[in-house]
Tab-separated table of C-alpha atoms in Angstrom:
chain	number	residue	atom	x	y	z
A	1	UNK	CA	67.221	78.515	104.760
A	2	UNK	CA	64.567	76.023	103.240
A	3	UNK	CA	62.877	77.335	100.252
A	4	UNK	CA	59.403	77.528	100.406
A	5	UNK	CA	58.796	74.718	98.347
A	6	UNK	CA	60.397	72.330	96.292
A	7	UNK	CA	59.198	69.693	93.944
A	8	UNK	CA	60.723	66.388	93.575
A	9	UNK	CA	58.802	63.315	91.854
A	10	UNK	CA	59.285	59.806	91.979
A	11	UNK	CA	57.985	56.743	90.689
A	12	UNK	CA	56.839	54.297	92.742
A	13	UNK	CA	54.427	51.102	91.749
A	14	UNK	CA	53.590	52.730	88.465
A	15	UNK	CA	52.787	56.270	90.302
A	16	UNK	CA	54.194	59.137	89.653
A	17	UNK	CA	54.543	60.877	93.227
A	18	UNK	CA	55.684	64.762	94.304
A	19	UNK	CA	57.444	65.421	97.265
A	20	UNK	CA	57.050	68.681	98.867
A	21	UNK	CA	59.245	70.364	100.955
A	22	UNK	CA	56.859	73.273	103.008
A	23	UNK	CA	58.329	74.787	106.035
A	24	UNK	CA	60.140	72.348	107.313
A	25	UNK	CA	57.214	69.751	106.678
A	26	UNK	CA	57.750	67.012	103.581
A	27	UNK	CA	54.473	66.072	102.185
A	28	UNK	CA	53.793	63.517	99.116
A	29	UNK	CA	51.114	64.471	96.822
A	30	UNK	CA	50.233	61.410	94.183
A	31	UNK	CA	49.766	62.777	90.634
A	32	UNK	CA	46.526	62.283	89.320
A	33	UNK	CA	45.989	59.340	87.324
A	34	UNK	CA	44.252	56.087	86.771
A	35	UNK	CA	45.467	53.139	88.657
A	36	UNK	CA	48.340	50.828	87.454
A	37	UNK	CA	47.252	48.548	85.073
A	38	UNK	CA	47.261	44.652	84.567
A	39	UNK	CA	50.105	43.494	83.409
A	40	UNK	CA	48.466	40.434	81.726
A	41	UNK	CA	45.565	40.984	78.712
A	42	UNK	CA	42.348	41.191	80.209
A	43	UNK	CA	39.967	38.003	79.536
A	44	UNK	CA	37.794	38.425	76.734
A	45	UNK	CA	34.371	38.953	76.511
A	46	UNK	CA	32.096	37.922	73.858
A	47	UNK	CA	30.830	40.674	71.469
A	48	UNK	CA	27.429	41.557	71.037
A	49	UNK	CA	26.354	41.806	67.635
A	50	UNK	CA	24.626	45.195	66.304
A	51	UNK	CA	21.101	45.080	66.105
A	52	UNK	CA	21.471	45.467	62.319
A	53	UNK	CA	23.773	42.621	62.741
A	54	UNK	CA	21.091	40.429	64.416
A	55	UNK	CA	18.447	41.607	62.208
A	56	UNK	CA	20.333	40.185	58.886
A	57	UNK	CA	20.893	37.227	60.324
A	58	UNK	CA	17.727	36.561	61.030
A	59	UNK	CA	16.365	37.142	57.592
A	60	UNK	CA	18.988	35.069	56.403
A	61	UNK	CA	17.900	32.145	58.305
A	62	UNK	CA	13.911	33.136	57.128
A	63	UNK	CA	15.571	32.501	53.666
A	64	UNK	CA	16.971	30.045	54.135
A	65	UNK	CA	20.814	31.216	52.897
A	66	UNK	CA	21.956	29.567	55.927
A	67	UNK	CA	22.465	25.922	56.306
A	68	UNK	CA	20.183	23.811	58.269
A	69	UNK	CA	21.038	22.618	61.740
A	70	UNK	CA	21.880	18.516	61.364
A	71	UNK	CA	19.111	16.549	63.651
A	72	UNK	CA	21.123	13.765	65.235
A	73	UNK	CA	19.653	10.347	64.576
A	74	UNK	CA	19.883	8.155	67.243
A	75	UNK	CA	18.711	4.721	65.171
A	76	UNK	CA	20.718	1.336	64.751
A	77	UNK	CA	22.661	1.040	61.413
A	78	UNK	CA	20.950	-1.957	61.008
A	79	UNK	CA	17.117	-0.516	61.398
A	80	UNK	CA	18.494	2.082	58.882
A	81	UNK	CA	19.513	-0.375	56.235
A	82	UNK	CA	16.261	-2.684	56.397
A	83	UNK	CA	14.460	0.598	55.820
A	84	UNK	CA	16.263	1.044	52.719
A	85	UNK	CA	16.226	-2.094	51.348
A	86	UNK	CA	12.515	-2.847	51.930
A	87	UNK	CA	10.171	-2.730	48.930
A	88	UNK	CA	8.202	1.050	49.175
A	89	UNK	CA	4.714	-0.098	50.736
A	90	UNK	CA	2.979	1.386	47.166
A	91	UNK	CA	4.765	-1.117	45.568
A	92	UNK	CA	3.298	-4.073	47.639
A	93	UNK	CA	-0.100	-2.693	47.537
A	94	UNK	CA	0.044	-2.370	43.429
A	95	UNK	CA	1.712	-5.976	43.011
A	96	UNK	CA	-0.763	-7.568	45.486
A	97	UNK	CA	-4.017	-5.864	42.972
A	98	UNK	CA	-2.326	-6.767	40.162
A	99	UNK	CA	-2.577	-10.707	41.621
A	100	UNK	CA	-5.861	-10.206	42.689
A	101	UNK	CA	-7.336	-8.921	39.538
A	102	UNK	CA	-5.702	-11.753	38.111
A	103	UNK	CA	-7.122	-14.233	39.973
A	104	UNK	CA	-10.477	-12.483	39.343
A	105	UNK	CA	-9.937	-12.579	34.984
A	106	UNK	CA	-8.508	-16.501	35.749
A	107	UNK	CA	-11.967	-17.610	37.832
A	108	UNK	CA	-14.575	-14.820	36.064
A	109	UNK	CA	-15.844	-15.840	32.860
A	110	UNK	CA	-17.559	-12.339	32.923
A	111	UNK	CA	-14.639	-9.989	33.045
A	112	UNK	CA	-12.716	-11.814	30.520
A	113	UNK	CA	-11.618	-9.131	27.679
A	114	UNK	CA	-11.429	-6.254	31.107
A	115	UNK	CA	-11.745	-3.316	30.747
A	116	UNK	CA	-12.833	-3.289	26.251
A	117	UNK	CA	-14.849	-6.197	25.870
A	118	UNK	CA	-16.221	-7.034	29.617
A	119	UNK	CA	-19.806	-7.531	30.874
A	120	UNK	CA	-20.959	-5.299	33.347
A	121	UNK	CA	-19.848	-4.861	36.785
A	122	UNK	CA	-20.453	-7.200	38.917
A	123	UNK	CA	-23.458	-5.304	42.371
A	124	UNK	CA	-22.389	-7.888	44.059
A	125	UNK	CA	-18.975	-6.918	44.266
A	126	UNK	CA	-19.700	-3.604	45.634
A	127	UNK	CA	-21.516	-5.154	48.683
A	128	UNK	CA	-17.997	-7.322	49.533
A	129	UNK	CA	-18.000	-10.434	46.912
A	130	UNK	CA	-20.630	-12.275	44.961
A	131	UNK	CA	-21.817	-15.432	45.958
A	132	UNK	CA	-21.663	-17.018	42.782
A	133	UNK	CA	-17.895	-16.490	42.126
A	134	UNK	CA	-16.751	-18.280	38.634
A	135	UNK	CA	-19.895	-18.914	37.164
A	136	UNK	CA	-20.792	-15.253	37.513
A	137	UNK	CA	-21.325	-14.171	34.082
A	138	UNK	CA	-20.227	-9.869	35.180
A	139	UNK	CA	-17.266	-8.443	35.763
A	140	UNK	CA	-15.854	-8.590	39.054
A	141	UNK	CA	-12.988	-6.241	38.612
A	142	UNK	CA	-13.304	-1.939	38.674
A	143	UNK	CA	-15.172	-0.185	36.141
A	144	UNK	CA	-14.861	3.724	36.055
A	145	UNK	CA	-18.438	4.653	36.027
A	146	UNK	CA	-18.893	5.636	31.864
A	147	UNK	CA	-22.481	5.810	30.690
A	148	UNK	CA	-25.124	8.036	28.759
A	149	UNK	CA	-27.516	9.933	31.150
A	150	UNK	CA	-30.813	10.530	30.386
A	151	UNK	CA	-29.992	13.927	28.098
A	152	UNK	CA	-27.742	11.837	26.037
A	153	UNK	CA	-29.735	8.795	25.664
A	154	UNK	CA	-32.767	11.330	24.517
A	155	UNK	CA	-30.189	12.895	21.606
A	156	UNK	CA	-29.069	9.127	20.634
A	157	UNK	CA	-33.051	8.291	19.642
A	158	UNK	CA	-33.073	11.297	17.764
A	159	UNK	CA	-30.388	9.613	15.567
A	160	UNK	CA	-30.645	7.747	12.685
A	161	UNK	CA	-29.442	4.227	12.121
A	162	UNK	CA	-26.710	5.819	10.025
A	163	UNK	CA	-25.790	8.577	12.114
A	164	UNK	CA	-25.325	6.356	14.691
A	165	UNK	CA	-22.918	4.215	12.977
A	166	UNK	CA	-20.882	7.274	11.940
A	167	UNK	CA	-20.737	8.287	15.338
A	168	UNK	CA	-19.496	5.011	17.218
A	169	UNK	CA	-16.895	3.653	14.162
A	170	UNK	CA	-14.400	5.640	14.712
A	171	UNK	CA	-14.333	5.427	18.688
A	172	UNK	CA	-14.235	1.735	17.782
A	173	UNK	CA	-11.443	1.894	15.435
A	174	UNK	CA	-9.545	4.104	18.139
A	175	UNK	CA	-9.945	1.110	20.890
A	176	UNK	CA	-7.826	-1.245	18.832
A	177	UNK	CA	-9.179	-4.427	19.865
A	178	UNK	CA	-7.496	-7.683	18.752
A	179	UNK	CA	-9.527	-9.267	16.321
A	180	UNK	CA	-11.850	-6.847	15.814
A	181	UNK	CA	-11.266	-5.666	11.920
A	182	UNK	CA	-13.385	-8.230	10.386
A	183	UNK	CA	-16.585	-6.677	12.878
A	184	UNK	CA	-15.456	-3.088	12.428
A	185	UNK	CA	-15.558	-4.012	8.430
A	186	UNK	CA	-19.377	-5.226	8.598
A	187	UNK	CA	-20.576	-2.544	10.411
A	188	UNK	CA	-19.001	0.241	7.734
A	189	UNK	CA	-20.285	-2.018	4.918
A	190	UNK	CA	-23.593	-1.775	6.423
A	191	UNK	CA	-23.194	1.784	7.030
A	192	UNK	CA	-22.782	2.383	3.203
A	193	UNK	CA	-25.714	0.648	2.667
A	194	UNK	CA	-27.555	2.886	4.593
A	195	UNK	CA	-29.565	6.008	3.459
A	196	UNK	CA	-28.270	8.963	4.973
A	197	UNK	CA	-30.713	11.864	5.629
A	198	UNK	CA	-30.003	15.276	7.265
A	199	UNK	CA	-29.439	14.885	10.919
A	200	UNK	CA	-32.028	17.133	13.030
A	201	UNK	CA	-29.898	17.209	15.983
A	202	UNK	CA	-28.065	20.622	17.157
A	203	UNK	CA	-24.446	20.687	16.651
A	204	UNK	CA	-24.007	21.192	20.339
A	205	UNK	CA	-25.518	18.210	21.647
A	206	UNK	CA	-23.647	16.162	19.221
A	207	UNK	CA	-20.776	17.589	20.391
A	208	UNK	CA	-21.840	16.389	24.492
A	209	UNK	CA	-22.849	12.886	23.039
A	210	UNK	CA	-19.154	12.548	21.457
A	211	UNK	CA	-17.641	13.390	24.733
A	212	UNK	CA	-19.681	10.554	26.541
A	213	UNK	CA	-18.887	8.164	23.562
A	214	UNK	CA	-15.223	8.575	24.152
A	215	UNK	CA	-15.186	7.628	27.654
A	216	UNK	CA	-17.434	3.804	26.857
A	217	UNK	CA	-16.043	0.702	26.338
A	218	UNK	CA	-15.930	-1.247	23.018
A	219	UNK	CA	-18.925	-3.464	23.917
A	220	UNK	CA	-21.047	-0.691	24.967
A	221	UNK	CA	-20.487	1.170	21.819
A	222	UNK	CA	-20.991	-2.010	19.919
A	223	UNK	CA	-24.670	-1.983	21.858
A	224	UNK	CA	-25.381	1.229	21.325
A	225	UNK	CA	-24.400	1.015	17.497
A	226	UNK	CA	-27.886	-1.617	17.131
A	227	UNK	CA	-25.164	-4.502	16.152
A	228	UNK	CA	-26.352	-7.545	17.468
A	229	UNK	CA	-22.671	-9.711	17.483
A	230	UNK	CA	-22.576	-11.743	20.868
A	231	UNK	CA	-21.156	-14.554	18.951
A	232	UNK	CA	-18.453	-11.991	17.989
A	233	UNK	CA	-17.693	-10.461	21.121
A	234	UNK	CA	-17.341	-13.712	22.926
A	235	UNK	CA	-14.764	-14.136	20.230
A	236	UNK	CA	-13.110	-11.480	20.913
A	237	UNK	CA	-12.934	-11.881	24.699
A	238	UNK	CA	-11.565	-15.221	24.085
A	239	UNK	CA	-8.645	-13.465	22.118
A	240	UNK	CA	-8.354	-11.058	24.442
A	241	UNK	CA	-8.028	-13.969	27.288
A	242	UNK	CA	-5.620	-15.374	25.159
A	243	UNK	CA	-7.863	-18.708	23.987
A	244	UNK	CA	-8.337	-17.638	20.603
């Protein structure tokens, strides 16, 4: 007599399988389960980063805490090493003014002494050269534009002959001209000799008249001082020149 059922199991391709013996019939039930496995590791995919992950990162390149991404250069070693051992263009630009302005002190008579003990600039030379060239008696090389406006010229005539002189000597003195001591000297004797009187002026436009004085040129202060020295400045522009 069968029994009503009996349970045998087997294994077969990584299954395990019942068999069931039900009048007279033999059935096979598979046990539930997954399905066999690989036997070899799976390939592996590439993670995806958190979006915290991917949100550091970022700032970190907005920071820059990480390291730049190298730009391939694609030129000839030798275009590369001309490039370094040319002059900087700055250079070639200040060496070629430098020889110009020489050649403009050699041929100018009038911006011998440049920029102390010049003449004045040259209008020509604004307008692209002056006809006359050598024999021009201004200066032909750049000025920064330094003079007394109309204000300042007014406070100057309110001066004194004395007051002027104590005014300019001591921008003089500060220019340090070659030469210029014995000059300098007669213009403080003469200042002694002067009578000095109480200067009507306000304290504040003094003070704007020394601030234009300190920007002018030793022959414009020697001008404006009421010395009357050309014989002395050409002097001195011929030491300055190197002649003296």
């Amino acid at each position: 007599v069968w029994p009503k059922c009996s349970h045998f199991t087997r294994q077969e391709q990584g299954h395990m399988a019942q068999l069931c013996y039900e009048n007279t019939f033999i059935t096979v039930k598979d046990a539930i389960g997954s399905e066999a496995r690989a036997r070899s590791s799976p390939v592996r995919t590439l993670r995806r980063s958190s979006p915290e992950a991917f949100y550091v990162a970022s700032l970190q390149r907005a920071m820059g805490l990480t390291p730049p991404i190298p730009v391939p250069t694609h030129e000839p070693a030798a275009v590369r090493e001309a490039e370094a051992e040319a002059p900087p263009a700055s250079e070639d630009v200040a060496a070629a003014s430098e020889a110009e302005a020489e050649k403009e002190v050699a041929v100018t008579s009038g911006s011998l002494g440049h920029p102390e003990l010049c003449f004045k600039p040259c209008l020509f030379m604004t307008k692209g050269g002056c006809p006359k060239g050598g024999e021009c008696k201004f200066c032909h090389l750049p000025h920064q534009p330094a003079k007394l406006n109309s204000r300042m010229r007014e406070t100057l005539n309110g001066l004194c002959q004395a007051e002027i002189l104590a005014l300019v000597l001591p921008y003089l003195r500060a220019k340090n001209v070659t030469g210029a001591d014995r000059l300098l000297a007669e213009m403080e004797s003469r200042l002694a000799a002067l009578p000095r009187a109480g200067c009507a002026v306000p304290p504040s436009r003094i003070s704007q008249l020394n601030r234009a004085l300190r920007r002018l040129s030793f022959r414009q202060l020697i001008l404006l001082s009421g010395t009357r020295a050309p014989a002395e400045l050409e002097r001195l522009q011929g030491l300055a020149a190197g002649r003296g």
